[in-house]
Short mmCIF file of C-alpha atoms in Angstrom, two decimals:
data_model
loop_
_atom_site.label_atom_id
_atom_site.label_comp_id
_atom_site.label_asym_id
_atom_site.label_seq_id
_atom_site.Cartn_x
_atom_site.Cartn_y
_atom_site.Cartn_z
CA MET T 1 115.22 93.08 67.84
CA THR T 2 112.50 92.53 65.61
CA VAL T 3 112.01 96.45 65.07
CA ARG T 4 114.96 96.28 62.90
CA GLU T 5 113.10 94.14 60.21
CA ILE T 6 109.81 96.12 60.57
CA LEU T 7 111.29 98.89 59.80
CA ASP T 8 112.97 97.47 56.79
CA SER T 9 109.44 96.79 55.46
CA HIS T 10 108.17 100.31 56.75
CA PRO T 11 105.92 101.91 54.00
CA GLN T 12 106.97 105.61 54.89
CA PRO T 13 110.37 105.37 56.59
CA SER T 14 111.54 108.61 58.09
CA SER T 15 114.61 110.62 56.30
CA LEU T 16 116.58 109.91 59.54
CA ASP T 17 120.10 108.25 59.26
CA ARG T 18 118.99 104.33 59.50
CA GLY T 19 121.81 102.91 61.45
CA VAL T 20 121.90 105.56 63.91
CA LEU T 21 118.18 105.85 64.40
CA LEU T 22 118.18 101.77 64.79
CA ARG T 23 121.16 102.50 67.41
CA CYS T 24 119.16 105.27 69.52
CA ILE T 25 115.95 102.67 69.46
CA GLU T 26 117.76 99.87 70.66
CA ASP T 27 119.67 101.86 73.46
CA CYS T 28 116.52 103.53 74.36
CA VAL T 29 114.89 100.00 74.96
CA GLU T 30 117.64 98.42 76.65
CA CYS T 31 118.40 101.63 78.86
CA ALA T 32 114.61 101.76 80.33
CA ALA T 33 114.45 97.80 80.76
CA ALA T 34 118.11 98.63 82.73
CA CYS T 35 116.86 101.43 84.58
CA THR T 36 113.63 99.45 85.71
CA SER T 37 116.03 96.89 86.76
CA CYS T 38 118.76 98.77 88.82
CA ALA T 39 116.19 100.83 90.73
CA ASP T 40 114.69 97.54 91.96
CA ALA T 41 117.87 95.74 93.01
CA SER T 42 118.60 98.94 94.44
CA LEU T 43 115.28 98.86 96.35
CA GLY T 44 116.84 95.10 97.91
CA GLU T 45 119.82 96.29 98.71
CA LYS T 46 121.16 96.66 102.71
CA ASP T 47 122.17 100.14 101.85
CA LEU T 48 119.01 101.24 100.38
CA GLN T 49 119.31 104.93 102.40
CA GLU T 50 122.12 105.45 100.25
CA LEU T 51 120.98 104.63 97.06
CA ILE T 52 117.51 107.03 97.28
CA HIS T 53 118.57 109.51 94.67
CA CYS T 54 119.73 106.49 92.41
CA ILE T 55 116.19 104.81 92.52
CA ARG T 56 114.62 107.92 91.87
CA VAL T 57 116.92 109.16 88.65
CA ASN T 58 116.40 105.43 87.75
CA LEU T 59 112.61 105.67 87.71
CA ASP T 60 112.73 109.09 85.88
CA CYS T 61 114.85 107.61 83.60
CA ALA T 62 113.20 104.40 82.87
CA ASP T 63 110.02 106.79 81.49
CA LEU T 64 111.86 109.16 79.61
CA CYS T 65 113.69 106.07 77.67
CA GLU T 66 110.25 104.29 77.24
CA ALA T 67 108.85 107.28 75.60
CA ALA T 68 111.46 108.63 73.39
CA GLY T 69 112.26 104.48 72.43
CA ARG T 70 108.29 104.40 71.20
CA ILE T 71 108.81 108.07 69.68
CA VAL T 72 111.76 107.21 67.69
CA ILE T 73 110.14 103.79 66.80
CA ARG T 74 107.41 105.65 65.15
CA GLN T 75 108.34 106.59 61.71
CA THR T 76 104.69 107.76 60.23
CA ALA T 77 104.28 111.74 59.66
CA PRO T 78 106.61 112.66 62.36
CA ASP T 79 106.95 116.43 63.86
CA LEU T 80 110.96 116.52 64.03
CA ARG T 81 110.48 119.27 66.94
CA VAL T 82 108.78 116.76 68.92
CA ILE T 83 111.58 113.53 68.11
CA ARG T 84 114.17 116.25 69.18
CA ALA T 85 112.52 117.13 72.42
CA ALA T 86 111.94 113.43 73.32
CA ILE T 87 115.48 112.76 72.90
CA GLU T 88 116.95 115.72 74.56
CA ALA T 89 115.17 114.76 77.73
CA CYS T 90 116.22 111.12 77.11
CA ALA T 91 119.91 112.08 76.72
CA ALA T 92 119.22 114.44 79.95
CA ALA T 93 117.97 111.85 82.12
CA CYS T 94 121.01 109.41 80.83
CA ARG T 95 123.38 111.70 81.78
CA SER T 96 122.31 112.32 85.47
CA CYS T 97 121.36 108.81 85.74
CA GLY T 98 124.59 107.41 84.51
CA GLU T 99 126.87 109.78 86.82
CA GLU T 100 124.52 108.77 90.20
CA CYS T 101 124.94 105.17 89.14
CA GLU T 102 128.46 105.85 88.33
CA ARG T 103 129.02 106.87 92.08
CA HIS T 104 127.89 103.52 93.60
CA ALA T 105 129.43 101.09 90.38
CA ALA T 106 132.40 100.05 93.04
CA HIS T 107 129.61 98.55 95.61
CA HIS T 108 127.18 97.33 93.39
CA GLU T 109 127.49 95.55 90.15
CA HIS T 110 123.96 96.49 89.29
CA CYS T 111 125.01 100.21 89.41
CA ARG T 112 128.05 99.91 87.17
CA LEU T 113 125.99 98.14 84.33
CA CYS T 114 123.39 100.77 84.49
CA ALA T 115 125.74 103.41 84.36
CA GLU T 116 127.63 102.13 81.49
CA THR T 117 124.25 101.29 79.49
CA CYS T 118 123.13 104.95 80.38
CA ARG T 119 126.10 106.55 79.44
CA ARG T 120 125.88 104.42 75.54
CA CYS T 121 121.93 105.43 75.47
CA GLU T 122 122.75 108.82 75.88
CA GLN T 123 125.51 108.99 73.59
CA ALA T 124 123.21 107.21 70.77
CA CYS T 125 120.94 109.83 71.64
CA ASN T 126 123.45 112.93 70.85
CA GLU T 127 124.16 111.15 67.98
CA LEU T 128 120.91 111.24 66.32
CA LEU T 129 120.60 114.69 67.60
CA SER T 130 123.41 115.82 65.64
CA THR T 131 121.80 114.52 62.53
CA ILE T 132 118.31 116.23 63.03
CA GLY T 133 120.18 119.57 62.97
CA MET W 1 92.54 114.01 92.48
CA THR W 2 93.90 112.17 95.21
CA VAL W 3 97.64 113.52 94.14
CA ARG W 4 97.09 116.62 95.60
CA GLU W 5 96.11 115.47 99.07
CA ILE W 6 99.21 112.63 99.19
CA LEU W 7 101.15 115.65 98.26
CA ASP W 8 100.13 117.25 101.69
CA SER W 9 101.61 114.15 103.64
CA HIS W 10 104.58 114.20 101.58
CA PRO W 11 107.94 113.87 104.07
CA GLN W 12 109.90 115.61 101.62
CA PRO W 13 108.18 117.93 99.16
CA SER W 14 110.47 119.35 96.50
CA SER W 15 110.79 123.59 96.92
CA LEU W 16 108.60 123.52 93.72
CA ASP W 17 105.59 126.35 94.00
CA ARG W 18 102.86 124.14 95.19
CA GLY W 19 99.93 125.61 93.08
CA VAL W 20 102.06 125.49 90.06
CA LEU W 21 103.03 122.18 90.53
CA LEU W 22 100.11 120.53 91.12
CA ARG W 23 98.47 122.47 87.84
CA CYS W 24 101.30 120.94 85.99
CA ILE W 25 100.69 117.51 87.58
CA GLU W 26 96.91 117.66 86.82
CA ASP W 27 97.27 119.22 83.26
CA CYS W 28 99.93 116.23 82.42
CA VAL W 29 97.84 113.50 83.64
CA GLU W 30 94.66 115.01 81.96
CA CYS W 31 96.54 115.59 78.59
CA ALA W 32 97.81 112.21 78.52
CA ALA W 33 94.42 110.60 78.87
CA ALA W 34 92.41 113.37 76.06
CA CYS W 35 95.53 112.41 73.34
CA THR W 36 95.32 108.73 74.11
CA SER W 37 91.48 109.32 73.69
CA CYS W 38 91.72 111.61 70.27
CA ALA W 39 93.91 109.46 68.65
CA ASP W 40 91.83 106.55 69.02
CA ALA W 41 88.45 108.76 68.20
CA SER W 42 90.46 109.82 64.93
CA LEU W 43 91.38 106.19 64.19
CA GLY W 44 87.64 105.54 64.20
CA GLU W 45 86.51 108.46 61.59
CA LYS W 46 85.73 108.04 57.82
CA ASP W 47 88.20 111.01 56.98
CA LEU W 48 91.07 108.82 58.59
CA GLN W 49 93.67 109.57 55.67
CA GLU W 50 93.33 113.25 56.65
CA LEU W 51 94.10 112.30 60.29
CA ILE W 52 97.44 110.33 60.00
CA HIS W 53 99.80 113.22 61.49
CA CYS W 54 96.92 113.75 63.98
CA ILE W 55 96.93 110.53 65.30
CA ARG W 56 100.97 110.24 65.40
CA VAL W 57 101.44 113.78 67.27
CA ASN W 58 98.36 112.41 69.61
CA LEU W 59 100.65 109.21 70.53
CA ASP W 60 103.66 110.85 70.83
CA CYS W 61 102.06 113.77 73.04
CA ALA W 62 100.51 111.01 75.22
CA ASP W 63 103.85 109.27 75.85
CA LEU W 64 105.60 112.28 76.70
CA CYS W 65 102.59 113.93 78.93
CA GLU W 66 102.53 110.29 81.07
CA ALA W 67 106.40 110.70 81.33
CA ALA W 68 106.16 114.07 82.18
CA GLY W 69 103.38 113.39 84.86
CA ARG W 70 105.01 110.83 87.01
CA ILE W 71 108.57 112.59 86.74
CA VAL W 72 106.70 115.92 88.16
CA ILE W 73 104.47 113.97 90.75
CA ARG W 74 107.80 112.55 92.03
CA GLN W 75 109.36 114.82 94.90
CA THR W 76 111.84 112.85 96.59
CA ALA W 77 115.48 113.50 95.91
CA PRO W 78 115.10 115.03 92.33
CA ASP W 79 117.46 116.33 89.91
CA LEU W 80 116.06 119.59 88.60
CA ARG W 81 117.80 118.80 85.21
CA VAL W 82 116.08 116.21 84.34
CA ILE W 83 112.95 117.75 85.55
CA ARG W 84 113.14 120.58 83.22
CA ALA W 85 114.17 118.07 80.45
CA ALA W 86 110.89 116.33 80.56
CA ILE W 87 108.49 119.45 81.09
CA GLU W 88 110.47 121.12 78.05
CA ALA W 89 109.76 117.92 75.87
CA CYS W 90 105.75 117.73 77.11
CA ALA W 91 105.63 121.40 76.08
CA ALA W 92 107.30 120.90 72.71
CA ALA W 93 104.56 117.64 72.47
CA CYS W 94 101.51 119.87 73.70
CA ARG W 95 102.74 122.56 71.42
CA SER W 96 102.89 120.47 68.33
CA CYS W 97 99.38 118.22 69.00
CA GLY W 98 97.45 121.43 69.97
CA GLU W 99 98.85 122.84 66.56
CA GLU W 100 97.46 119.98 64.56
CA CYS W 101 94.51 118.90 66.52
CA GLU W 102 93.57 122.98 66.12
CA ARG W 103 93.35 122.34 62.39
CA HIS W 104 90.78 119.66 62.28
CA ALA W 105 88.58 121.40 65.61
CA ALA W 106 85.51 122.52 63.06
CA HIS W 107 85.15 118.99 61.65
CA HIS W 108 86.04 117.18 64.77
CA GLU W 109 84.98 118.13 68.46
CA HIS W 110 87.66 115.49 70.02
CA CYS W 111 90.54 117.01 68.49
CA ARG W 112 88.63 120.54 69.65
CA LEU W 113 88.56 119.62 72.65
CA CYS W 114 92.50 117.88 72.77
CA ALA W 115 93.76 121.24 70.96
CA GLU W 116 92.29 123.14 74.05
CA THR W 117 93.82 120.64 76.45
CA CYS W 118 97.05 120.27 75.28
CA ARG W 119 97.35 124.16 74.83
CA ARG W 120 96.46 124.30 78.79
CA CYS W 121 98.91 121.59 79.74
CA GLU W 122 101.76 123.53 77.48
CA GLN W 123 101.14 126.41 79.71
CA ALA W 124 101.21 125.08 82.95
CA CYS W 125 104.29 123.23 82.00
CA ASN W 126 105.92 126.88 80.84
CA GLU W 127 105.00 128.05 84.35
CA LEU W 128 106.31 125.64 86.11
CA LEU W 129 109.64 125.92 84.01
CA SER W 130 109.71 129.32 84.52
CA THR W 131 109.99 128.54 88.48
CA ILE W 132 112.92 126.27 87.93
CA GLY W 133 114.87 129.25 86.47
CA MET X 1 88.29 115.07 82.79
CA THR X 2 88.21 115.97 78.98
CA VAL X 3 87.93 112.29 78.15
CA ARG X 4 84.70 112.63 79.14
CA GLU X 5 83.41 115.17 76.70
CA ILE X 6 85.44 113.42 74.08
CA LEU X 7 84.16 110.18 74.56
CA ASP X 8 80.83 111.95 74.05
CA SER X 9 82.12 112.80 70.03
CA HIS X 10 83.64 109.85 69.51
CA PRO X 11 82.54 108.11 66.08
CA GLN X 12 82.44 104.63 67.13
CA PRO X 13 81.68 104.33 70.74
CA SER X 14 81.69 100.86 72.30
CA SER X 15 78.71 98.77 73.29
CA LEU X 16 79.86 99.06 77.24
CA ASP X 17 77.60 100.85 79.54
CA ARG X 18 78.52 104.70 79.29
CA GLY X 19 78.58 105.71 83.19
CA VAL X 20 80.53 102.37 84.22
CA LEU X 21 83.04 102.96 81.66
CA LEU X 22 83.77 106.58 82.82
CA ARG X 23 84.32 105.83 85.98
CA CYS X 24 86.53 102.94 85.26
CA ILE X 25 88.60 105.04 83.31
CA GLU X 26 88.96 107.97 85.79
CA ASP X 27 89.79 105.72 88.51
CA CYS X 28 92.32 103.78 86.51
CA VAL X 29 93.91 107.26 85.56
CA GLU X 30 93.59 108.29 89.21
CA CYS X 31 94.90 105.41 90.91
CA ALA X 32 98.05 105.30 88.49
CA ALA X 33 98.75 108.78 89.46
CA ALA X 34 98.30 107.98 93.01
CA CYS X 35 100.12 104.97 93.44
CA THR X 36 103.22 106.89 91.68
CA SER X 37 103.01 109.27 94.41
CA CYS X 38 102.60 106.66 97.18
CA ALA X 39 105.65 104.91 95.83
CA ASP X 40 107.55 108.28 95.88
CA ALA X 41 106.61 109.41 99.45
CA SER X 42 107.38 106.26 100.84
CA LEU X 43 110.79 106.49 99.20
CA GLY X 44 111.37 109.21 101.38
CA GLU X 45 109.85 108.12 104.98
CA LYS X 46 112.18 107.14 107.72
CA ASP X 47 110.83 103.97 107.91
CA LEU X 48 111.55 103.12 104.53
CA GLN X 49 113.01 99.85 105.42
CA GLU X 50 109.01 98.83 106.53
CA LEU X 51 108.31 100.22 103.00
CA ILE X 52 109.88 98.13 100.30
CA HIS X 53 106.92 95.69 99.54
CA CYS X 54 104.63 98.82 99.35
CA ILE X 55 107.06 101.22 97.21
CA ARG X 56 107.13 97.60 94.77
CA VAL X 57 103.35 96.81 94.65
CA ASN X 58 102.79 100.75 94.25
CA LEU X 59 105.06 100.62 91.17
CA ASP X 60 103.47 97.63 89.83
CA CYS X 61 100.02 99.02 90.57
CA ALA X 62 101.01 102.29 88.62
CA ASP X 63 101.99 100.41 85.95
CA LEU X 64 98.80 98.12 84.95
CA CYS X 65 96.41 101.04 85.76
CA GLU X 66 98.10 103.19 83.30
CA ALA X 67 98.07 100.44 81.05
CA ALA X 68 94.19 99.12 81.75
CA GLY X 69 92.91 103.70 81.58
CA ARG X 70 94.81 103.70 78.26
CA ILE X 71 92.82 100.17 76.68
CA VAL X 72 89.77 101.47 78.40
CA ILE X 73 89.91 104.58 77.42
CA ARG X 74 90.11 103.45 73.47
CA GLN X 75 87.12 102.68 71.79
CA THR X 76 87.52 101.81 68.33
CA ALA X 77 87.79 97.87 67.19
CA PRO X 78 88.42 96.56 70.45
CA ASP X 79 88.88 92.98 71.29
CA LEU X 80 86.71 92.31 74.24
CA ARG X 81 88.92 89.40 75.51
CA VAL X 82 92.17 91.84 75.72
CA ILE X 83 90.19 94.36 77.60
CA ARG X 84 88.49 91.85 80.12
CA ALA X 85 92.64 90.77 80.84
CA ALA X 86 93.54 94.13 81.00
CA ILE X 87 90.62 95.33 83.79
CA GLU X 88 91.46 92.02 85.83
CA ALA X 89 94.94 92.38 85.85
CA CYS X 90 94.57 96.33 87.08
CA ALA X 91 91.87 94.93 89.66
CA ALA X 92 94.31 92.25 91.24
CA ALA X 93 97.17 95.21 91.15
CA CYS X 94 94.75 97.44 93.22
CA ARG X 95 93.88 94.79 95.57
CA SER X 96 97.29 93.86 96.37
CA CYS X 97 98.14 97.44 96.72
CA GLY X 98 95.14 98.22 98.74
CA GLU X 99 96.00 95.50 101.15
CA GLU X 100 99.67 96.83 101.89
CA CYS X 101 99.16 100.27 102.12
CA GLU X 102 95.93 99.44 104.56
CA ARG X 103 98.65 98.22 106.62
CA HIS X 104 100.57 101.51 106.82
CA ALA X 105 97.65 103.61 106.73
CA ALA X 106 97.67 104.52 110.43
CA HIS X 107 101.73 105.76 110.30
CA HIS X 108 101.43 107.45 106.97
CA GLU X 109 98.28 109.70 105.15
CA HIS X 110 99.58 108.75 101.91
CA CYS X 111 99.26 105.23 102.18
CA ARG X 112 95.58 105.54 103.57
CA LEU X 113 94.64 107.86 100.80
CA CYS X 114 96.41 105.23 98.15
CA ALA X 115 94.71 102.53 99.91
CA GLU X 116 91.14 104.15 99.50
CA THR X 117 92.16 105.22 95.82
CA CYS X 118 93.02 101.33 95.06
CA ARG X 119 89.79 100.12 96.43
CA ARG X 120 87.71 102.33 94.63
CA CYS X 121 89.35 101.76 91.41
CA GLU X 122 89.28 97.64 91.95
CA GLN X 123 85.76 98.23 92.75
CA ALA X 124 85.11 100.38 89.58
CA CYS X 125 87.04 97.50 87.47
CA ASN X 126 84.95 94.50 88.84
CA GLU X 127 81.72 96.84 87.74
CA LEU X 128 83.06 97.32 84.34
CA LEU X 129 83.81 93.48 84.20
CA SER X 130 80.37 92.18 85.05
CA THR X 131 79.07 94.80 82.30
CA ILE X 132 81.26 92.41 79.67
CA GLY X 133 79.93 89.15 80.94
CA MET Q 1 120.06 92.47 77.53
CA THR Q 2 122.08 94.30 80.30
CA VAL Q 3 119.16 93.23 82.11
CA ARG Q 4 120.20 89.56 82.49
CA GLU Q 5 123.34 91.11 84.16
CA ILE Q 6 121.78 92.99 86.17
CA LEU Q 7 119.68 90.25 87.48
CA ASP Q 8 123.14 88.50 88.28
CA SER Q 9 123.91 91.17 90.36
CA HIS Q 10 120.35 91.55 92.22
CA PRO Q 11 120.49 91.39 96.17
CA GLN Q 12 117.45 89.82 96.33
CA PRO Q 13 116.14 87.40 93.15
CA SER Q 14 112.78 85.82 93.19
CA SER Q 15 112.29 82.61 93.30
CA LEU Q 16 111.42 82.20 89.89
CA ASP Q 17 113.28 79.93 87.03
CA ARG Q 18 115.80 82.00 85.87
CA GLY Q 19 115.75 81.14 82.64
CA VAL Q 20 111.98 80.69 81.87
CA LEU Q 21 112.04 84.49 83.57
CA LEU Q 22 114.73 86.13 81.61
CA ARG Q 23 113.35 84.85 78.52
CA CYS Q 24 109.72 86.10 79.26
CA ILE Q 25 111.37 89.60 79.88
CA GLU Q 26 113.13 89.76 76.77
CA ASP Q 27 110.07 88.77 74.56
CA CYS Q 28 107.54 91.32 76.94
CA VAL Q 29 110.36 93.81 75.75
CA GLU Q 30 110.84 93.00 72.17
CA CYS Q 31 107.17 92.38 71.85
CA ALA Q 32 106.41 96.13 73.02
CA ALA Q 33 108.56 97.25 70.34
CA ALA Q 34 107.45 95.07 67.96
CA CYS Q 35 103.88 96.49 68.45
CA THR Q 36 104.50 100.08 68.60
CA SER Q 37 106.60 99.64 65.70
CA CYS Q 38 103.82 97.42 63.58
CA ALA Q 39 101.10 99.93 64.45
CA ASP Q 40 102.93 102.87 63.21
CA ALA Q 41 104.11 100.93 59.85
CA SER Q 42 99.87 100.25 59.63
CA LEU Q 43 99.22 103.75 59.98
CA GLY Q 44 101.50 104.14 57.36
CA GLU Q 45 99.71 101.65 54.69
CA LYS Q 46 97.58 102.73 51.63
CA ASP Q 47 95.07 99.99 52.77
CA LEU Q 48 94.97 101.75 56.36
CA GLN Q 49 91.19 101.17 56.62
CA GLU Q 50 91.79 97.02 56.48
CA LEU Q 51 94.51 97.48 59.31
CA ILE Q 52 92.16 99.69 62.23
CA HIS Q 53 91.63 96.72 64.06
CA CYS Q 54 95.16 95.66 63.99
CA ILE Q 55 96.66 98.99 64.83
CA ARG Q 56 93.73 99.01 68.23
CA VAL Q 57 95.27 95.70 69.18
CA ASN Q 58 98.82 96.74 68.34
CA LEU Q 59 98.54 99.49 70.98
CA ASP Q 60 96.58 97.47 73.57
CA CYS Q 61 99.40 94.74 73.48
CA ALA Q 62 102.15 97.30 73.17
CA ASP Q 63 100.67 98.99 76.67
CA LEU Q 64 100.61 95.43 78.41
CA CYS Q 65 103.92 93.95 77.40
CA GLU Q 66 105.42 97.15 78.48
CA ALA Q 67 103.80 97.27 81.98
CA ALA Q 68 104.44 93.38 82.32
CA GLY Q 69 107.89 93.80 80.92
CA ARG Q 70 108.46 96.02 84.19
CA ILE Q 71 106.60 94.20 86.52
CA VAL Q 72 108.76 90.85 85.84
CA ILE Q 73 112.17 92.46 85.57
CA ARG Q 74 111.26 93.83 89.09
CA GLN Q 75 112.47 91.18 91.65
CA THR Q 76 112.29 92.84 95.32
CA ALA Q 77 109.22 91.80 97.36
CA PRO Q 78 106.58 90.78 94.83
CA ASP Q 79 103.38 89.75 94.85
CA LEU Q 80 103.06 87.06 92.84
CA ARG Q 81 99.02 87.40 92.54
CA VAL Q 82 99.84 90.51 90.58
CA ILE Q 83 102.66 88.88 88.34
CA ARG Q 84 100.35 86.21 87.55
CA ALA Q 85 97.82 88.79 86.32
CA ALA Q 86 100.26 91.01 84.39
CA ILE Q 87 101.62 87.94 82.70
CA GLU Q 88 98.07 86.88 81.91
CA ALA Q 89 96.65 89.90 80.53
CA CYS Q 90 99.88 90.36 78.44
CA ALA Q 91 99.65 86.71 77.18
CA ALA Q 92 95.82 87.41 76.45
CA ALA Q 93 96.85 90.77 74.46
CA CYS Q 94 99.42 88.49 72.36
CA ARG Q 95 97.21 86.11 71.33
CA SER Q 96 94.70 88.69 69.78
CA CYS Q 97 97.32 90.93 67.91
CA GLY Q 98 99.22 88.09 66.66
CA GLU Q 99 95.97 86.34 65.56
CA GLU Q 100 94.83 89.62 63.60
CA CYS Q 101 98.41 90.46 62.41
CA GLU Q 102 98.83 86.85 61.05
CA ARG Q 103 95.52 87.65 59.14
CA HIS Q 104 97.94 90.62 57.22
CA ALA Q 105 100.78 88.84 57.03
CA ALA Q 106 100.81 87.62 53.50
CA HIS Q 107 100.65 91.59 52.54
CA HIS Q 108 102.26 93.14 55.11
CA GLU Q 109 105.68 91.65 56.25
CA HIS Q 110 105.54 94.00 59.49
CA CYS Q 111 102.59 92.31 60.33
CA ARG Q 112 103.88 88.78 59.74
CA LEU Q 113 107.02 89.51 62.12
CA CYS Q 114 104.81 91.11 64.68
CA ALA Q 115 102.25 88.48 64.71
CA GLU Q 116 105.52 85.56 65.10
CA THR Q 117 107.01 88.17 68.18
CA CYS Q 118 103.49 87.92 69.76
CA ARG Q 119 103.37 84.44 69.58
CA ARG Q 120 106.71 83.96 70.81
CA CYS Q 121 106.03 86.32 73.50
CA GLU Q 122 102.62 84.66 74.46
CA GLN Q 123 104.14 81.44 74.73
CA ALA Q 124 107.04 82.59 76.95
CA CYS Q 125 104.12 84.49 79.24
CA ASN Q 126 102.47 80.80 79.34
CA GLU Q 127 105.79 78.95 80.28
CA LEU Q 128 106.28 81.81 83.22
CA LEU Q 129 102.87 80.96 84.17
CA SER Q 130 102.91 77.48 84.30
CA THR Q 131 106.53 77.86 86.77
CA ILE Q 132 104.46 80.21 89.31
CA GLY Q 133 101.86 77.35 89.79
#
């Protein structure tokens, strides 16, 4: 992603570990898109009635990944308490959405892919949290 | 807001206290708009250099209020752990933004108004959190 | 809304007509929330299969109202071509969503309320567009 | 991106050209992140006063790219008039932001990178528009 290069030219990079930060950024952006896509694919499925909770948590997860993604992209003059809270919320949504999508993974490839993306994003959030202390 | 009436006709309202929920919804939506507006007004001020952290936390707070607002609006098939995490993140952002805007309240009316809105939203979030248990 | 007062203290208000601008801001914010709520209520309805297109356009309309709302809130250093394009997109989404929700208004009060909100927002967008020229 | 694979398993893919659609999705998501990052890097620069319009259009462009990205990701039961309007707004924002960032490209590498990303996204939007007819 271009963000990777933009951060190299940032005048005031944050003190967070660069590699861990970049993975969290990319996984948040990726997971927001995957959850938006999985919610939409689920809305088009014949067994839609079985996927209502899946759609709900996909929508919530997309919103929190998008907010967290924007917040971890920003480097200038941060409040680490806000960054921490945003990543914790994103990780909680990824955990919930990953669990629910996993339940439908055998029947819907988009749920399997989305569960995988959620788990990866949850892990990237937790790694970044561990470096904030 | 129309949301108030829409929730009255919702087929599957959540178990959360209606009055507390509605106040949280309205305060999140209001606070997202106020923070977007305060960030923009600060960007136009002559003492912009003093307002950099203010703009930063305003942008973060707008993003988290918007995400939390959407999530608390939704009633169907929720995961309360996600709702809790979203509201906690919103409250943390409101606390940070309210504190920073308060520091500029004497010089900038938009910061005074934004600080007030942030404190009200933080309180509404905490009240809703206390009903989730 | 607090935004109304914040704009009164803005150091660089845009040249747009204040009353028309404020109505557009409030209607965009209101309509984004209403569409998020109507999509969610529709997801909980027994005749969900009849409401798939309704949910889809509600989600699109919420996203475009939210983006347009943020953009018309901002006053500092605008590009009027971008503002125009954002409002035109918002008006198009409101027209589409208003028409679709109207089709379900007799059966679902949330659709009737959402259609009304979309029509009001579309009109506010068109009035603001007519002042931009 | 995972969205690419999710769309391969979508039960109701839209009639739009797959390759052109995927490029538009990826460029919208990428450009939203780049504009958020460039606005933030600009906020940290010493010549911040020269970058106010740049920050403003970056914020608008991020919001419209994000909305357009979500909308073009969705395949189920679309209204092509809404998709068209969303992409047109995104293209207008990318044009404006690309032009402004280009003016600062010699002094700020993040502006040069952002201008490049905006131009690529504008082109992807225009290509998708040409297939919608």
